[in-house]
PDB file of C-alpha atoms in Angstrom:
ATOM      1  CA  MET A 993      40.989  32.938 -16.644  1.00  0.00           C
ATOM      2  CA  SER A 994      38.025  30.276 -16.583  1.00  0.00           C
ATOM      3  CA  LEU A 995      38.460  26.388 -17.176  1.00  0.00           C
ATOM      4  CA  LEU A 996      36.255  25.053 -19.561  1.00  0.00           C
ATOM      5  CA  LEU A 997      36.070  21.295 -20.072  1.00  0.00           C
ATOM      6  CA  PRO A 998      35.699  20.588 -23.632  1.00  0.00           C
ATOM      7  CA  PHE A 999      33.315  17.951 -24.749  1.00  0.00           C
ATOM      8  CA  ASP A1000      33.812  15.941 -27.517  1.00  0.00           C
ATOM      9  CA  HIS A1001      31.690  15.169 -30.250  1.00  0.00           C
ATOM     10  CA  ALA A1002      30.237  11.821 -28.959  1.00  0.00           C
ATOM     11  CA  GLU A1003      29.358  13.675 -25.564  1.00  0.00           C
ATOM     12  CA  ARG A1004      27.611  16.317 -27.328  1.00  0.00           C
ATOM     13  CA  ASN A1005      25.425  13.706 -29.348  1.00  0.00           C
ATOM     14  CA  LEU A1006      24.913  11.838 -26.257  1.00  0.00           C
ATOM     15  CA  ASN A1007      23.520  14.982 -24.476  1.00  0.00           C
ATOM     16  CA  ALA A1008      21.576  15.884 -27.391  1.00  0.00           C
ATOM     17  CA  LYS A1009      19.644  12.209 -27.331  1.00  0.00           C
ATOM     18  CA  LEU A1010      19.234  12.411 -23.604  1.00  0.00           C
ATOM     19  CA  LYS A1011      17.917  15.813 -23.387  1.00  0.00           C
ATOM     20  CA  PRO A1012      14.220  14.964 -24.713  1.00  0.00           C
ATOM     21  CA  GLN A1013      14.003  11.809 -22.601  1.00  0.00           C
ATOM     22  CA  LEU A1014      15.047  13.715 -19.564  1.00  0.00           C
ATOM     23  CA  HIS A1015      12.404  16.294 -20.126  1.00  0.00           C
ATOM     24  CA  SER A1016       9.809  13.508 -20.645  1.00  0.00           C
ATOM     25  CA  ILE A1017      10.653  11.837 -17.643  1.00  0.00           C
ATOM     26  CA  HIS A1018      10.464  15.155 -15.567  1.00  0.00           C
ATOM     27  CA  ALA A1019       7.132  16.048 -17.226  1.00  0.00           C
ATOM     28  CA  SER A1020       5.768  12.508 -16.184  1.00  0.00           C
ATOM     29  CA  LEU A1021       6.931  12.949 -12.323  1.00  0.00           C
ATOM     30  CA  LYS A1022       5.440  16.498 -12.158  1.00  0.00           C
ATOM     31  CA  LEU A1023       2.377  17.038 -10.140  1.00  0.00           C
ATOM     32  CA  ASN A1024      -0.460  18.120 -12.056  1.00  0.00           C
ATOM     33  CA  ASN A1025      -1.527  21.502 -10.049  1.00  0.00           C
ATOM     34  CA  GLU A1026      -5.321  21.402 -11.201  1.00  0.00           C
ATOM     35  CA  VAL A1027      -5.692  17.843 -10.007  1.00  0.00           C
ATOM     36  CA  THR A1028      -3.565  18.588  -6.732  1.00  0.00           C
ATOM     37  CA  ALA A1029      -5.485  21.514  -6.006  1.00  0.00           C
ATOM     38  CA  THR A1030      -8.786  19.412  -6.299  1.00  0.00           C
ATOM     39  CA  ASN A1031      -7.457  16.712  -4.240  1.00  0.00           C
ATOM     40  CA  VAL A1032      -6.349  19.052  -1.326  1.00  0.00           C
ATOM     41  CA  ASP A1033      -9.793  20.860  -1.498  1.00  0.00           C
ATOM     42  CA  ILE A1034     -11.504  17.433  -1.121  1.00  0.00           C
ATOM     43  CA  LEU A1035      -9.246  16.416   1.576  1.00  0.00           C
ATOM     44  CA  LYS A1036      -9.707  19.669   3.472  1.00  0.00           C
ATOM     45  CA  THR A1037     -13.427  19.658   3.270  1.00  0.00           C
ATOM     46  CA  LEU A1038     -13.389  15.856   4.480  1.00  0.00           C
ATOM     47  CA  LEU A1039     -11.297  16.657   7.293  1.00  0.00           C
ATOM     48  CA  ASP A1040     -13.307  19.490   8.401  1.00  0.00           C
ATOM     49  CA  ASP A1041     -16.695  17.390   8.189  1.00  0.00           C
ATOM     50  CA  ILE A1042     -14.959  14.523  10.187  1.00  0.00           C
ATOM     51  CA  ARG A1043     -13.541  16.820  12.773  1.00  0.00           C
ATOM     52  CA  ASN A1044     -17.075  18.577  13.230  1.00  0.00           C
ATOM     53  CA  GLN A1045     -18.704  15.618  13.607  1.00  0.00           C
ATOM     54  CA  MET A1046     -16.306  14.085  15.918  1.00  0.00           C
ATOM     55  CA  LYS A1047     -16.686  17.096  18.175  1.00  0.00           C
ATOM     56  CA  GLN A1048     -20.348  16.989  18.076  1.00  0.00           C
ATOM     57  CA  LYS A1049     -20.528  13.132  18.908  1.00  0.00           C
ATOM     58  CA  ASP A1050     -17.419  13.400  21.491  1.00  0.00           C
ATOM     59  CA  PRO A1051     -17.475  15.667  24.448  1.00  0.00           C
ATOM     60  CA  LEU A1052     -13.885  14.371  25.372  1.00  0.00           C
ATOM     61  CA  PHE A1053     -12.577  14.827  21.489  1.00  0.00           C
ATOM     62  CA  HIS A1054     -14.123  18.262  21.559  1.00  0.00           C
ATOM     63  CA  ARG A1055     -12.260  19.182  24.810  1.00  0.00           C
ATOM     64  CA  LEU A1056      -8.852  17.677  23.745  1.00  0.00           C
ATOM     65  CA  PHE A1057      -8.831  18.447  19.880  1.00  0.00           C
ATOM     66  CA  ASN A1058      -5.819  20.945  19.160  1.00  0.00           C
ATOM     67  CA  ARG A1059      -5.267  20.874  15.224  1.00  0.00           C
ATOM     68  CA  LEU A1060      -4.532  18.683  12.382  1.00  0.00           C
ATOM     69  CA  GLU A1061      -0.648  18.706  11.746  1.00  0.00           C
ATOM     70  CA  TYR A1062      -0.199  18.032   7.991  1.00  0.00           C
ATOM     71  CA  THR A1063       2.991  16.123   7.187  1.00  0.00           C
ATOM     72  CA  GLY A1064       4.640  13.750   4.813  1.00  0.00           C
ATOM     73  CA  SER A1065       5.832  13.908   1.165  1.00  0.00           C
ATOM     74  CA  TYR A1066       3.328  16.235  -0.482  1.00  0.00           C
ATOM     75  CA  TYR A1067       3.518  19.000   2.222  1.00  0.00           C
ATOM     76  CA  ASP A1068       7.565  18.573   2.291  1.00  0.00           C
ATOM     77  CA  GLY A1069       7.366  19.291  -1.407  1.00  0.00           C
ATOM     78  CA  LEU A1070       8.758  15.608  -2.251  1.00  0.00           C
ATOM     79  CA  ARG A1071       5.349  14.187  -3.834  1.00  0.00           C
ATOM     80  CA  THR A1072       5.821  13.163  -7.425  1.00  0.00           C
ATOM     81  CA  LYS A1073       3.344  12.126 -10.122  1.00  0.00           C
ATOM     82  CA  LYS A1074      -0.028  12.638  -8.227  1.00  0.00           C
ATOM     83  CA  ALA A1075      -0.916  13.939  -4.848  1.00  0.00           C
ATOM     84  CA  ASP A1076      -3.496  11.213  -3.866  1.00  0.00           C
ATOM     85  CA  GLU A1077      -2.106  10.334  -0.383  1.00  0.00           C
ATOM     86  CA  PHE A1078      -1.570  12.483   2.532  1.00  0.00           C
ATOM     87  CA  ASP A1079      -0.031  12.215   5.817  1.00  0.00           C
ATOM     88  CA  ILE A1080      -2.283  14.120   8.629  1.00  0.00           C
ATOM     89  CA  ASN A1081      -1.419  13.950  12.317  1.00  0.00           C
ATOM     90  CA  LEU A1082      -3.984  14.425  15.077  1.00  0.00           C
ATOM     91  CA  VAL A1083      -2.836  16.722  17.719  1.00  0.00           C
ATOM     92  CA  LEU A1084      -4.299  16.380  21.149  1.00  0.00           C
ATOM     93  CA  ASN A1085      -4.064  18.457  24.220  1.00  0.00           C
ATOM     94  CA  LEU A1086      -3.810  15.590  26.856  1.00  0.00           C
ATOM     95  CA  PRO A1087      -4.013  16.724  30.429  1.00  0.00           C
ATOM     96  CA  PHE A1088      -0.960  14.843  31.594  1.00  0.00           C
ATOM     97  CA  LYS A1089       2.363  16.493  32.618  1.00  0.00           C
ATOM     98  CA  LYS A1090       5.819  15.677  31.098  1.00  0.00           C
ATOM     99  CA  ASP A1091       6.789  13.499  33.665  1.00  0.00           C
ATOM    100  CA  GLU A1092       3.374  11.548  33.937  1.00  0.00           C
ATOM    101  CA  PHE A1093       3.585   9.519  30.476  1.00  0.00           C
ATOM    102  CA  THR A1094       5.955   7.162  28.678  1.00  0.00           C
ATOM    103  CA  VAL A1095       6.383   6.845  24.647  1.00  0.00           C
ATOM    104  CA  SER A1096       6.571   3.899  23.238  1.00  0.00           C
ATOM    105  CA  ASP A1097       7.529   3.536  19.391  1.00  0.00           C
ATOM    106  CA  GLY A1098       8.205  -0.148  18.791  1.00  0.00           C
ATOM    107  CA  CYS A1099       6.035   0.027  15.649  1.00  0.00           C
ATOM    108  CA  PRO A1100       7.092   2.201  12.677  1.00  0.00           C
ATOM    109  CA  GLY A1101       4.244   4.715  11.852  1.00  0.00           C
ATOM    110  CA  TYR A1102       2.753   4.228  15.225  1.00  0.00           C
ATOM    111  CA  VAL A1103       3.407   5.735  18.621  1.00  0.00           C
ATOM    112  CA  GLY A1104       1.685   4.948  21.795  1.00  0.00           C
ATOM    113  CA  TYR A1105       1.665   6.714  25.334  1.00  0.00           C
ATOM    114  CA  GLY A1106       1.133   5.038  28.536  1.00  0.00           C
ATOM    115  CA  VAL A1107       0.148   6.781  31.972  1.00  0.00           C
ATOM    116  CA  GLY A1108       0.959   5.733  35.267  1.00  0.00           C
ATOM    117  CA  PRO A1109      -1.962   5.358  38.123  1.00  0.00           C
ATOM    118  CA  ALA A1110      -0.371   8.393  39.827  1.00  0.00           C
ATOM    119  CA  ALA A1111      -1.193  10.701  36.965  1.00  0.00           C
ATOM    120  CA  VAL A1112      -4.895   9.380  36.634  1.00  0.00           C
ATOM    121  CA  ASP A1113      -5.180   9.858  40.431  1.00  0.00           C
ATOM    122  CA  ARG A1114      -3.992  13.685  39.934  1.00  0.00           C
ATOM    123  CA  LEU A1115      -6.549  14.149  37.367  1.00  0.00           C
ATOM    124  CA  LYS A1116      -9.232  12.627  39.520  1.00  0.00           C
ATOM    125  CA  ARG A1117      -8.199  15.150  42.268  1.00  0.00           C
ATOM    126  CA  GLU A1118      -7.755  18.349  39.978  1.00  0.00           C
ATOM    127  CA  GLU A1119     -10.023  17.921  37.002  1.00  0.00           C
ATOM    128  CA  ASP A1120     -13.641  17.370  36.499  1.00  0.00           C
ATOM    129  CA  ALA A1121     -14.402  13.678  37.312  1.00  0.00           C
ATOM    130  CA  LYS A1122     -16.617  13.442  34.195  1.00  0.00           C
ATOM    131  CA  TRP A1123     -13.705  14.141  31.984  1.00  0.00           C
ATOM    132  CA  VAL A1124     -11.182  11.523  33.691  1.00  0.00           C
ATOM    133  CA  GLY A1125     -13.896   8.985  33.372  1.00  0.00           C
ATOM    134  CA  LEU A1126     -14.151   9.618  29.705  1.00  0.00           C
ATOM    135  CA  LEU A1127     -10.472   9.714  29.088  1.00  0.00           C
ATOM    136  CA  GLN A1128     -10.114   6.445  30.797  1.00  0.00           C
ATOM    137  CA  ARG A1129     -12.502   4.758  28.438  1.00  0.00           C
ATOM    138  CA  TRP A1130      -9.830   5.686  25.524  1.00  0.00           C
ATOM    139  CA  MET A1131      -7.071   3.773  27.398  1.00  0.00           C
ATOM    140  CA  ASP A1132      -6.539   0.123  27.459  1.00  0.00           C
ATOM    141  CA  GLY A1133      -6.492  -1.555  31.153  1.00  0.00           C
ATOM    142  CA  GLU A1134      -2.728  -0.826  31.019  1.00  0.00           C
ATOM    143  CA  GLY A1135      -3.083   3.047  30.866  1.00  0.00           C
ATOM    144  CA  ARG A1136      -2.238   3.054  27.312  1.00  0.00           C
TER     145      ARG A1136
END
């Protein structure tokens, strides 16, 4: 036996009035597939061009670049209205071991890495000195 909860006449009328409004709200929030596809294509083209130019102009970037990581509301399927904002993380293969750096996350949306002098000394011994010098230029005076 199933349990059915009866709606009274007033509830039915209210639901009938709300239904078109809810459909209208849903339609206004839904992503436009054509505009979204265009925006994603533009973004990909732009990022490919920037990445290629950076690799050509900066040999260290060329050596360390791993991939782009697409994150955020659009890629999580949570974006509404229009896809005109994208979050992309740049993933680098830095030549440090796990115990050679510290992570600082004091500011929302920003992550910093600190590297101790021992890590730089190890790199100077084990790596091509040219790359170590270029990498140090990316850091501030405190190894960040």
